[in-house]
CSV table of C-alpha atoms and ligand atoms in Angstrom, one decimal:
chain,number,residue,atom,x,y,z
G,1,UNK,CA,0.0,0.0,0.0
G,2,UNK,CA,1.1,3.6,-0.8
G,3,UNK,CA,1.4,7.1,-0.2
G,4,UNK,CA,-0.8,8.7,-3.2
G,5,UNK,CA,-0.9,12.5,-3.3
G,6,UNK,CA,-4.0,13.6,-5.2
G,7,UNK,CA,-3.9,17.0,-6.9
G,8,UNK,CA,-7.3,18.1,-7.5
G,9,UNK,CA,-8.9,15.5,-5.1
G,10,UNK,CA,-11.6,17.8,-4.0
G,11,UNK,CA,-13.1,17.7,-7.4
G,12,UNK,CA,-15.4,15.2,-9.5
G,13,UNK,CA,-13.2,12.8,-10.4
G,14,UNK,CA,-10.7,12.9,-8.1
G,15,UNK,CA,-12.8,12.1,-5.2
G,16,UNK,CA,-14.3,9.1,-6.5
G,17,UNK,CA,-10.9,8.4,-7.5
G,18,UNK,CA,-9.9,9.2,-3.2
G,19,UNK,CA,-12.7,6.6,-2.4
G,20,UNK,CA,-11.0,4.3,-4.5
G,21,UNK,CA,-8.3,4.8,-3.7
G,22,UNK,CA,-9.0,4.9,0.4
G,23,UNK,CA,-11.2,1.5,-0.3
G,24,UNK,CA,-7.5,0.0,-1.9
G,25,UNK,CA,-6.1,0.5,0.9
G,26,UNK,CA,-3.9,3.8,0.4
G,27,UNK,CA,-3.3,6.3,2.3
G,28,UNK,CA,-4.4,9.8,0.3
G,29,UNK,CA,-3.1,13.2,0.8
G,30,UNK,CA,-5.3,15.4,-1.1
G,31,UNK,CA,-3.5,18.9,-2.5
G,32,UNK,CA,-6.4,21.1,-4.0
G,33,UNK,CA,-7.4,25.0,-4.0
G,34,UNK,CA,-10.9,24.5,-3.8
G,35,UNK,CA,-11.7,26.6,-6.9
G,36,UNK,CA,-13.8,24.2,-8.4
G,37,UNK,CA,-14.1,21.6,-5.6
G,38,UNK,CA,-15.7,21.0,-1.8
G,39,UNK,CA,-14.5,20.2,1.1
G,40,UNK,CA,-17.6,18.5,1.9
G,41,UNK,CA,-17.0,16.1,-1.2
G,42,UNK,CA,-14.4,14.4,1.1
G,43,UNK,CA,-15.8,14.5,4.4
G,44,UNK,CA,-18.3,12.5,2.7
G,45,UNK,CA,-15.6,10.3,0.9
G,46,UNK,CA,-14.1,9.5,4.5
G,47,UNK,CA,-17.5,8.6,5.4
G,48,UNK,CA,-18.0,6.3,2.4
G,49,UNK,CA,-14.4,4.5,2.9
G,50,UNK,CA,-15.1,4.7,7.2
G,51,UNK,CA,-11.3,6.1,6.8
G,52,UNK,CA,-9.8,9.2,6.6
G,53,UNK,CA,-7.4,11.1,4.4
G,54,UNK,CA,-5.2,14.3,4.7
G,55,UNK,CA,-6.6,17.4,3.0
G,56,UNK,CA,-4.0,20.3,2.6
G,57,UNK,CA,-5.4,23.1,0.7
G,58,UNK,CA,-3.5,25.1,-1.8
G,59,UNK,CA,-2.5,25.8,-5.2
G,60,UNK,CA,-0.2,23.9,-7.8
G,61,UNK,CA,1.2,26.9,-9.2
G,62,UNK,CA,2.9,27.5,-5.7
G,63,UNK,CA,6.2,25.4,-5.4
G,64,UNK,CA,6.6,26.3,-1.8
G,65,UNK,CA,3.4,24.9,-0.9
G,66,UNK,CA,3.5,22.0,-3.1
G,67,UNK,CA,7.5,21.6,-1.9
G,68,UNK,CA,5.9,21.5,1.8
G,69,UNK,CA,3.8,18.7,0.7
G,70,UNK,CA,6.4,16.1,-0.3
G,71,UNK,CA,8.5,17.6,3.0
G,72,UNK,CA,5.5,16.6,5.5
G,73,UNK,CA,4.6,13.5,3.5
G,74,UNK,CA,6.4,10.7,2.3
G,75,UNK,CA,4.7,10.4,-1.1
G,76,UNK,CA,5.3,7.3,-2.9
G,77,UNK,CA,3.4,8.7,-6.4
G,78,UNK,CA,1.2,11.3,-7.4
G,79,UNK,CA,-2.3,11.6,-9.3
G,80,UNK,CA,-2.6,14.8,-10.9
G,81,UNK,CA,-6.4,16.4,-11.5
G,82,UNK,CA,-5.8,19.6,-10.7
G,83,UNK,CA,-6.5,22.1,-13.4
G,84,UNK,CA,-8.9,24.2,-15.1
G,85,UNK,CA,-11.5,22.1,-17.7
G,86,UNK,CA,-13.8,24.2,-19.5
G,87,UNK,CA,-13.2,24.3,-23.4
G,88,UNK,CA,-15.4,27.9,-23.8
G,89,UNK,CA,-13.7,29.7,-21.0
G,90,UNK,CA,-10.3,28.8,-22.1
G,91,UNK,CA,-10.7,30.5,-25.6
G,92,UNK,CA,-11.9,33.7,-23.5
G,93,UNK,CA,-8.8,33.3,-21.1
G,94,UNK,CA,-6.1,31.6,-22.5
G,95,UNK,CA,-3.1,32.5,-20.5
G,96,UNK,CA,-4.8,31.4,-17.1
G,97,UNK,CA,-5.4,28.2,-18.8
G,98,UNK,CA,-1.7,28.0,-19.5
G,99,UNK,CA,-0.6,29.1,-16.0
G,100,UNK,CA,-3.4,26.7,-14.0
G,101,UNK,CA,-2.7,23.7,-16.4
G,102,UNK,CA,1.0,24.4,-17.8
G,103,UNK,CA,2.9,26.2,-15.2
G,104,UNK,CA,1.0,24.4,-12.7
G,105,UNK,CA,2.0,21.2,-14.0
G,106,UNK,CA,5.5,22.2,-14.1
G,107,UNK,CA,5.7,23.3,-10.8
G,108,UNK,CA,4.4,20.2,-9.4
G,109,UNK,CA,6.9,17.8,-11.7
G,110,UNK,CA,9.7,19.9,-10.2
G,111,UNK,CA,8.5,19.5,-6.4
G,112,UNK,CA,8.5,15.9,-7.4
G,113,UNK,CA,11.9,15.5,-9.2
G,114,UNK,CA,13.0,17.5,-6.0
G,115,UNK,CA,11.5,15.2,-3.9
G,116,UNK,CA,12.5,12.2,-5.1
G,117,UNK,CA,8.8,11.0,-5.8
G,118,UNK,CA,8.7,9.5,-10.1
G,119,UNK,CA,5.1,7.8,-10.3
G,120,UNK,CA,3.1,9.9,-11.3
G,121,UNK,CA,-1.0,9.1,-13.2
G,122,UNK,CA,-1.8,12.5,-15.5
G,123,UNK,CA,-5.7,13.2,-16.2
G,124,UNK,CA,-5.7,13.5,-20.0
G,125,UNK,CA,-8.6,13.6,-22.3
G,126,UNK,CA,-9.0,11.9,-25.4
G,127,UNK,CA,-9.2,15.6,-27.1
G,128,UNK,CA,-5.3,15.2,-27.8
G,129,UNK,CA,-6.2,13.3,-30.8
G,130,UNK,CA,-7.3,16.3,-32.1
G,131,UNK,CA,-9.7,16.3,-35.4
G,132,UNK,CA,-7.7,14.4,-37.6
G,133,UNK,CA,-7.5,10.9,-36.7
G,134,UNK,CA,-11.1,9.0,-37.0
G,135,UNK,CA,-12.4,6.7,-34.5
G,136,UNK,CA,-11.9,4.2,-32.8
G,137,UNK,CA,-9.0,6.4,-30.9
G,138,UNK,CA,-6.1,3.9,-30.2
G,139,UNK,CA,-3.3,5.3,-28.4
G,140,UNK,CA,-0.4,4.8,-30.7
G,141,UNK,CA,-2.0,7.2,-33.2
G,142,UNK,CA,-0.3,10.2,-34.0
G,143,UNK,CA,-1.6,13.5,-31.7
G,144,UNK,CA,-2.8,16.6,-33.9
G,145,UNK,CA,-3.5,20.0,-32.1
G,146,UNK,CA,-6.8,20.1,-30.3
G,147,UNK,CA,-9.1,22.9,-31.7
G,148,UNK,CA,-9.0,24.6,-28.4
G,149,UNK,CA,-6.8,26.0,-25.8
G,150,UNK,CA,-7.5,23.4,-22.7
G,151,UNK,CA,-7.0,20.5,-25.2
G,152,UNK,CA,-3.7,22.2,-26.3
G,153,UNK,CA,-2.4,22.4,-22.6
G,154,UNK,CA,-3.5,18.6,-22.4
G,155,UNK,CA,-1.5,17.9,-25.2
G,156,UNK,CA,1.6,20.0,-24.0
G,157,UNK,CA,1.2,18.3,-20.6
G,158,UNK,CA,1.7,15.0,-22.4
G,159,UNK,CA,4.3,16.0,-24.4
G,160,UNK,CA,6.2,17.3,-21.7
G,161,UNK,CA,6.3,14.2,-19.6
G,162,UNK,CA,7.1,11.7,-22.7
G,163,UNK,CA,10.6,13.9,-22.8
G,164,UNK,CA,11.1,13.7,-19.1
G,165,UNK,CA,11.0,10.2,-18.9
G,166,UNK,CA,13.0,9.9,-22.4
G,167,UNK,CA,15.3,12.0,-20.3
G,168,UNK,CA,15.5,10.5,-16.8
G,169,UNK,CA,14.4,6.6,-16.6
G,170,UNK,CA,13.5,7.2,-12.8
G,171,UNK,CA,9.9,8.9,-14.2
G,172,UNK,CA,7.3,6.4,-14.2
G,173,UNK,CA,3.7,7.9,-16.0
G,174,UNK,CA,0.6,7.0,-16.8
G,175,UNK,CA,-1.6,9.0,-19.3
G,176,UNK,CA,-5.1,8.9,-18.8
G,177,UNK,CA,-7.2,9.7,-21.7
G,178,UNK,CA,-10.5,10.3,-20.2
G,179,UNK,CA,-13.6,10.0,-23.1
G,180,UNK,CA,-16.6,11.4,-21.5
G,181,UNK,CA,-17.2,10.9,-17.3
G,182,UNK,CA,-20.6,11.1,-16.1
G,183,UNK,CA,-22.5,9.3,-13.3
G,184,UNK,CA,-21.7,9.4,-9.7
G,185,UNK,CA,-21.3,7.0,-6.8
G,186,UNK,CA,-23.9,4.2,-6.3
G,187,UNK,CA,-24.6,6.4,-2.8
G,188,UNK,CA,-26.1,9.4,-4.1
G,189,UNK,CA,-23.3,11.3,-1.5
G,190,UNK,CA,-21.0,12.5,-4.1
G,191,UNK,CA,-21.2,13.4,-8.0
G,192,UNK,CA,-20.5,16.3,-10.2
G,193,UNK,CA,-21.0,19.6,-8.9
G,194,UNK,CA,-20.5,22.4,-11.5
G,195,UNK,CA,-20.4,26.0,-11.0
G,196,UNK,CA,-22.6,28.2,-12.6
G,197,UNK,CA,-24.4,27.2,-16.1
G,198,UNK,CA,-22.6,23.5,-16.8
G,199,UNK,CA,-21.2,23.3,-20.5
G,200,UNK,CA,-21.1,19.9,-20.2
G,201,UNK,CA,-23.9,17.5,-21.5
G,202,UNK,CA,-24.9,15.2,-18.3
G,203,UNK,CA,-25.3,17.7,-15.4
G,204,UNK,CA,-27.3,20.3,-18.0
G,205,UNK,CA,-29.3,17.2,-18.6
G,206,UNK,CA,-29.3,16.5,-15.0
G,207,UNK,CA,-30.0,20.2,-13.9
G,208,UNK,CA,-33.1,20.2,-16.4
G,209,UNK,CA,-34.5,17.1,-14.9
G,210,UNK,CA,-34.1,19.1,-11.0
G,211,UNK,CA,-35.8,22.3,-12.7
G,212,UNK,CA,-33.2,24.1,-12.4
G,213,UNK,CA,-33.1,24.8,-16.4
G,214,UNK,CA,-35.4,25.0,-18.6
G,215,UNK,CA,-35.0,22.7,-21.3
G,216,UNK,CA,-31.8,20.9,-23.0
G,217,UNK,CA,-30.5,22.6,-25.9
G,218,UNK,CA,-29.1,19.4,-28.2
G,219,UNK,CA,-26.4,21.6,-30.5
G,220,UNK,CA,-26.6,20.2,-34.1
G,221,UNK,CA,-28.8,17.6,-35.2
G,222,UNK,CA,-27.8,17.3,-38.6
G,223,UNK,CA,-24.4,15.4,-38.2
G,224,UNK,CA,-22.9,12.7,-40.4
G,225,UNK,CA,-24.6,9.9,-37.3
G,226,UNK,CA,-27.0,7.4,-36.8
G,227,UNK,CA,-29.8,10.3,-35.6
G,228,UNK,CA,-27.8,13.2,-36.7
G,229,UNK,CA,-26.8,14.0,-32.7
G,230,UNK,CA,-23.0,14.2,-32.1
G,231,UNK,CA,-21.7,10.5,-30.7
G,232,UNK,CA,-19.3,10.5,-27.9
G,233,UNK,CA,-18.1,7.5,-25.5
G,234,UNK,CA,-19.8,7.9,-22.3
G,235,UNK,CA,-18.0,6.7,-18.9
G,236,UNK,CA,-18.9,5.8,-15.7
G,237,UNK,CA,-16.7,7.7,-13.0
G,238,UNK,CA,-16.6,4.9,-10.9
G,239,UNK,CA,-14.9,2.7,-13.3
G,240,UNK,CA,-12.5,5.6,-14.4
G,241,UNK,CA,-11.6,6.3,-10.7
G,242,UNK,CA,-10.8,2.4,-10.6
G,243,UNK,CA,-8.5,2.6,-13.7
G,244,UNK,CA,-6.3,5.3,-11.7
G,245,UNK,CA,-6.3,2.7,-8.8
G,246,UNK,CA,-4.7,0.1,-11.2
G,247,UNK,CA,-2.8,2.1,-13.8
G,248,UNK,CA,-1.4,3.0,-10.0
G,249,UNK,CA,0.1,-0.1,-9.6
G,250,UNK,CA,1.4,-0.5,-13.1
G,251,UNK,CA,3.1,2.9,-12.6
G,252,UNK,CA,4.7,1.7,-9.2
G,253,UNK,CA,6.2,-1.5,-10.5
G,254,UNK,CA,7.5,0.0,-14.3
G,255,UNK,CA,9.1,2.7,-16.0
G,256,UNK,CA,8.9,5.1,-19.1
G,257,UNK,CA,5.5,7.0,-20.1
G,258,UNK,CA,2.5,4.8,-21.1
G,259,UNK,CA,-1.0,6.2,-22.5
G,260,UNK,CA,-4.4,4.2,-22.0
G,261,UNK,CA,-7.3,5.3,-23.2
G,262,UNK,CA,-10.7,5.1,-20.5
G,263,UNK,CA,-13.7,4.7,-22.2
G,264,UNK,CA,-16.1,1.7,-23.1
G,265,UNK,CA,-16.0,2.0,-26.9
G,266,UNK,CA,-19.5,2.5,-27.4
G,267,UNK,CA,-20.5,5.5,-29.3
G,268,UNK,CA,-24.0,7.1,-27.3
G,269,UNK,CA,-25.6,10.0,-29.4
G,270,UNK,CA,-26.6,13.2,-27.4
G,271,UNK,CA,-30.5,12.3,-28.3
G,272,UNK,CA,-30.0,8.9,-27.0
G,273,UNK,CA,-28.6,10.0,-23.7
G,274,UNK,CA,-31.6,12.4,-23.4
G,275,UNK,CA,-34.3,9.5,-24.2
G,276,UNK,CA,-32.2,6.4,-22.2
G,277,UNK,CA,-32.1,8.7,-18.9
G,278,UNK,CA,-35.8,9.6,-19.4
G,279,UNK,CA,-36.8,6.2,-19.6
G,280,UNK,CA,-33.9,4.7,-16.8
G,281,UNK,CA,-35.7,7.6,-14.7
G,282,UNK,CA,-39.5,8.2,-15.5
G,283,UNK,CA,-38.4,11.8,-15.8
G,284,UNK,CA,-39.1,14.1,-18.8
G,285,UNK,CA,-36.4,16.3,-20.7
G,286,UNK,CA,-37.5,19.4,-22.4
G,287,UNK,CA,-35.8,19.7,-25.2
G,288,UNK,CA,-34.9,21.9,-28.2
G,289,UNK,CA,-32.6,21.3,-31.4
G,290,UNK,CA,-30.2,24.2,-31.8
G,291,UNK,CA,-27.5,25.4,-33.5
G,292,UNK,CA,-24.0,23.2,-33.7
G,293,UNK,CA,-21.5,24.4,-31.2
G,294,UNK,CA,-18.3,25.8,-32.5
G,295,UNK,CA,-15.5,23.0,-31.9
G,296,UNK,CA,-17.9,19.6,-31.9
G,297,UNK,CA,-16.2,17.1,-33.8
G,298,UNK,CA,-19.6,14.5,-35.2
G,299,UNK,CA,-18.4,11.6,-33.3
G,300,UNK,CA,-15.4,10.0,-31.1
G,301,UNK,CA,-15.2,7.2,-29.2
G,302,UNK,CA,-12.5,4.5,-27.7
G,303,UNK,CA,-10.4,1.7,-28.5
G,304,UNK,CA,-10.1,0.6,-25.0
G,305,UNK,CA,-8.5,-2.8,-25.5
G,306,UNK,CA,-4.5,-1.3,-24.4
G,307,UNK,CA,-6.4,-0.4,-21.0
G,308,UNK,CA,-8.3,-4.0,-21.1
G,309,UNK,CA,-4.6,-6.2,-22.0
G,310,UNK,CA,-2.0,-3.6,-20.1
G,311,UNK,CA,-3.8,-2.6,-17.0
G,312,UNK,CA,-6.7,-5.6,-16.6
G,313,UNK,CA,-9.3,-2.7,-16.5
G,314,UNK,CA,-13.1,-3.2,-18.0
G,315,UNK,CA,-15.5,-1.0,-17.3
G,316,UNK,CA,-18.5,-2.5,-15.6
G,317,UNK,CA,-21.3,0.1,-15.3
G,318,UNK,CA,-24.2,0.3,-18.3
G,319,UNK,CA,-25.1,3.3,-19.8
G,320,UNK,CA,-28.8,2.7,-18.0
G,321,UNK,CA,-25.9,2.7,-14.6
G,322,UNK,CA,-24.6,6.0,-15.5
G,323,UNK,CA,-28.0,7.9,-15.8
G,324,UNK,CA,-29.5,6.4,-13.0
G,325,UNK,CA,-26.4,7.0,-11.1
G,326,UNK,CA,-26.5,10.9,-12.2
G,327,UNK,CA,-29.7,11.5,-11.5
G,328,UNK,CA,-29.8,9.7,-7.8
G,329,UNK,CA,-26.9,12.5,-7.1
G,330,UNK,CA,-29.0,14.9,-8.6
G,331,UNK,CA,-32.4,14.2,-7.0
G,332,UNK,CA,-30.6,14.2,-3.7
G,333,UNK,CA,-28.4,17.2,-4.0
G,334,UNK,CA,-30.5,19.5,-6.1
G,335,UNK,CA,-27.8,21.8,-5.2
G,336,UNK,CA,-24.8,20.1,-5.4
G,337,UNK,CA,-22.5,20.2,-2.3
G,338,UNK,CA,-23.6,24.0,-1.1
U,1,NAD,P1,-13.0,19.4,-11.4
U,1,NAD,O1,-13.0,20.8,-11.7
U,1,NAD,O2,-14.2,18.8,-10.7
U,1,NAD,O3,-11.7,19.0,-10.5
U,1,NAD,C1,-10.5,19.7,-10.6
U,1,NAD,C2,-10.0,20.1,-9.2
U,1,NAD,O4,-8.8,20.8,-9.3
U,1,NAD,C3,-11.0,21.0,-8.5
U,1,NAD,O5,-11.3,20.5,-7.2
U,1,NAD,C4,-10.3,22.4,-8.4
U,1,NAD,O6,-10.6,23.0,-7.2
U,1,NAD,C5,-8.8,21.9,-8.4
U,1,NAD,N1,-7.9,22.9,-9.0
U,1,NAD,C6,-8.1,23.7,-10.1
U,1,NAD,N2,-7.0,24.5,-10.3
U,1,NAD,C7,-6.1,24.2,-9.3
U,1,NAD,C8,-4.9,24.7,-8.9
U,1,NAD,N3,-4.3,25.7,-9.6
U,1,NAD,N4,-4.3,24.3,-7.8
U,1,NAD,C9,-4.9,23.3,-7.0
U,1,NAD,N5,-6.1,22.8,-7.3
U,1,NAD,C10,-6.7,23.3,-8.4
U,1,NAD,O7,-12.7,18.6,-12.7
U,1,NAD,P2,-12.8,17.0,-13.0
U,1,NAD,O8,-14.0,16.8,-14.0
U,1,NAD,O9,-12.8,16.2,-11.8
U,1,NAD,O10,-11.5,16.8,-13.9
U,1,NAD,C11,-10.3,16.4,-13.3
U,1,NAD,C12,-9.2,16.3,-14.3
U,1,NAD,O11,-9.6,15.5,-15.4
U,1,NAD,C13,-8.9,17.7,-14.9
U,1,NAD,O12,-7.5,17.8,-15.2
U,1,NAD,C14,-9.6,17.6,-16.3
U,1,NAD,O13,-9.0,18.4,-17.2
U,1,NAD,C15,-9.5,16.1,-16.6
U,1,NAD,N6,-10.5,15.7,-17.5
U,1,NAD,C16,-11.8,15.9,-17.2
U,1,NAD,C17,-12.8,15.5,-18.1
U,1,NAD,C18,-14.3,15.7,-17.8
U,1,NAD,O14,-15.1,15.6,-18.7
U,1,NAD,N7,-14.7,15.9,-16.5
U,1,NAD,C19,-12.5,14.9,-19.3
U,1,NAD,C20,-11.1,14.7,-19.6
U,1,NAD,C21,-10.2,15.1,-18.7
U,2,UDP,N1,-24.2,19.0,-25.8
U,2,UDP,C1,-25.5,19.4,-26.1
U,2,UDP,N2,-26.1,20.3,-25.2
U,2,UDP,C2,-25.5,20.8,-24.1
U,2,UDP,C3,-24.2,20.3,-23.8
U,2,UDP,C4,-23.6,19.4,-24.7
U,2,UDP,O1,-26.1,19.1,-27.1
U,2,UDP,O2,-26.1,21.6,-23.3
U,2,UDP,C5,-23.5,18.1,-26.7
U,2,UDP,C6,-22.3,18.6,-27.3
U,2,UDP,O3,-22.5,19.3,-28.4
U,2,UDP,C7,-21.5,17.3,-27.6
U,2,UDP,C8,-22.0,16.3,-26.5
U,2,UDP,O4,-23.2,16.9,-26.0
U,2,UDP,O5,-21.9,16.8,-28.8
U,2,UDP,C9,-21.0,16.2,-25.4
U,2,UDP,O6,-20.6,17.5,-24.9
U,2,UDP,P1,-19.8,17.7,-23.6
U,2,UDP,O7,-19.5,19.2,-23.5
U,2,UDP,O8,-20.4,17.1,-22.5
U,2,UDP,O9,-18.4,16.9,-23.8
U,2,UDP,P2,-17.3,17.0,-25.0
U,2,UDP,O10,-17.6,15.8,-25.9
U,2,UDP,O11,-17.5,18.2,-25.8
U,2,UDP,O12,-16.0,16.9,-24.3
């Protein structure tokens, strides 16, 4: 069992990832701002695991506080969330994308190389493969530029670490390429909780259910798909927290810089997610077609057999899981964690 130092822990997917982690066995240490998580998420992740973790609050693009970190605790690796995520916001603000994602990054690889601490798991996102390269994604495909500046930081990220571990054979890395988290814990206690109008597909859907929203704009219906709605691989949180568990372990015992893509390799249109979760949950959608949305690519979706072979990982949550599962966080925190 290990030391694990979660960067971003207080958010969505790192603290089901803490659960699984705390559930493994681990001991976590969770390093986060709170810009765009709770506290209360993990009070209510130490409830879930009956253990309890560390929490120190701060900010990655501090080295003294990150250095104090590895000083206080002897960190064994590191999973890094922490970072801004919203693909609208960083076209308005580009440069605090690259100093929250970037610089941040870089600060917290040089706490570790300082530290003596080489494991490290890095939240990607399968928007590194950029628009060129059709789907099924496999990992081995050659990156293009994302059409936006957070996928371009993700893409730096990676880029970054391959040549650090080209460079020093100490670095062990895992690159997680996320395809599209939704659902929440089977408990209802802890589950996505954006701020302000969410540009992401589940919690709108999730937040028009609640009544918090009117209806669900679906943006382009006239795409090159099986009912003209964009197509994207849906996953369960749960199962991506337990990929970081084990790619973890695989980081621990090898070296170099390894990508896996997390998804289930099923392509879900947007109008199937709306009319699956209103039958999984007797709950109606209003809904309107609108315009496409600048950036959409028609459809993307996983090869997921690396993760399957390299890491024994399978996701085992249904799509019907995944909307129930969102909207039994929903329906009992209509208003998130505040
Ligand atoms: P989230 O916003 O819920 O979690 C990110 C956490 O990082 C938050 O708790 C926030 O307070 C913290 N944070 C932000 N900037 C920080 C900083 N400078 N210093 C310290 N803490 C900081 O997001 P999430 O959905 O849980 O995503 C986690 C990671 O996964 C992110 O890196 C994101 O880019 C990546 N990812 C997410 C998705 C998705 O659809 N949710 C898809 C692909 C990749
Ligand atoms: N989407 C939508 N209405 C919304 C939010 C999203 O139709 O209010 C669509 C979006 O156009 C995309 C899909 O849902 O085709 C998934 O979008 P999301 O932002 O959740 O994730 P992305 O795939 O862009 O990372």
């Amino acid at each position: 069992m290990a030391n694990i130092l979660v960067t971003g822990g207080a958010g969505y997917i790192g603290s089901h990832t803490c659960l699984e982690l705390l559930n493994a066995g681990h001991e976590v240490i969770v390093f986060d701002n709170l810009s765009n998580g709770s506290g209360e998420s993990l009070r209510r992740v130490e409830k879930l695991a009956n253990n309890s973790l560390d929490f120190v609050q701060g900010d990655i693009r501090c080295q003294d506080e990150l250095d104090r970190v590895f000083q206080n605790y002897q960190i064994d690796a590191v999973i890094h969330f922490a970072g801004l995520k919203a693909v609208g916001e960083s076209q308005q603000i580009p440069l605090t994308y690259f100093d929250h994602n970037i610089a941040g990054s870089i600060q917290l690889f040089k706490s570790m190389q300082k530290a003596g601490v080489f494991s490290l798991v890095f939240s990607s996102s399968a928007t590194v493969y950029g628009e060129l390269n059709p789907s099924p994604y496999q990992e081995d495909m050659p990156l293009s530029l994302p059409n936006n500046n957070y996928g371009y930081t993700k893409l730096v990220i990676e880029q970054m670490l391959e040549k650090m571990a080209l460079a020093d054979a100490r670095w062990s890395i895992a690159l997680l390429r996320y395809f599209n988290p939704v659902g929440a814990h089977k408990s209802g206690q802890i589950g996505e909780d954006p701020r302000g109008i969410p540009n992401n597909l589940m919690p709108y859907v999730t937040q028009v259910a609640i009544g918090r929203r009117e209806k669900l704009s679906i943006f382009g219906h006239d795409y090159p798909t099986k009912d003209g709605t964009c197509e994207r691989d849906f996953i369960h949180v749960v199962d991506l927290a337990k990929a970081h568990v084990l790619a973890l372990s695989n980081r621990l015992n090898n070296q170099g810089c390894r990508a896996w893509n997390i998804g289930t390799g099923a392509p879900i249109s947007v109008l199937q997610i709306k009319e699956t979760f209103e039958k999984v949950n007797g709950v109606q959608i209003p809904t309107e077609f609108a315009e496409r949305r600048s950036g959409d690519l028609p459809a993307f979706y996983a090869d997921a057999s690396r993760a399957k072979n390299e890491l024994g990982w399978q996701p085992q949550y249904t799509l019907e899981d995944m909307l129930a599962d969102s909207w039994n966080w929903q329906k009992h925190n209509p208003n998130g964690f505040s």
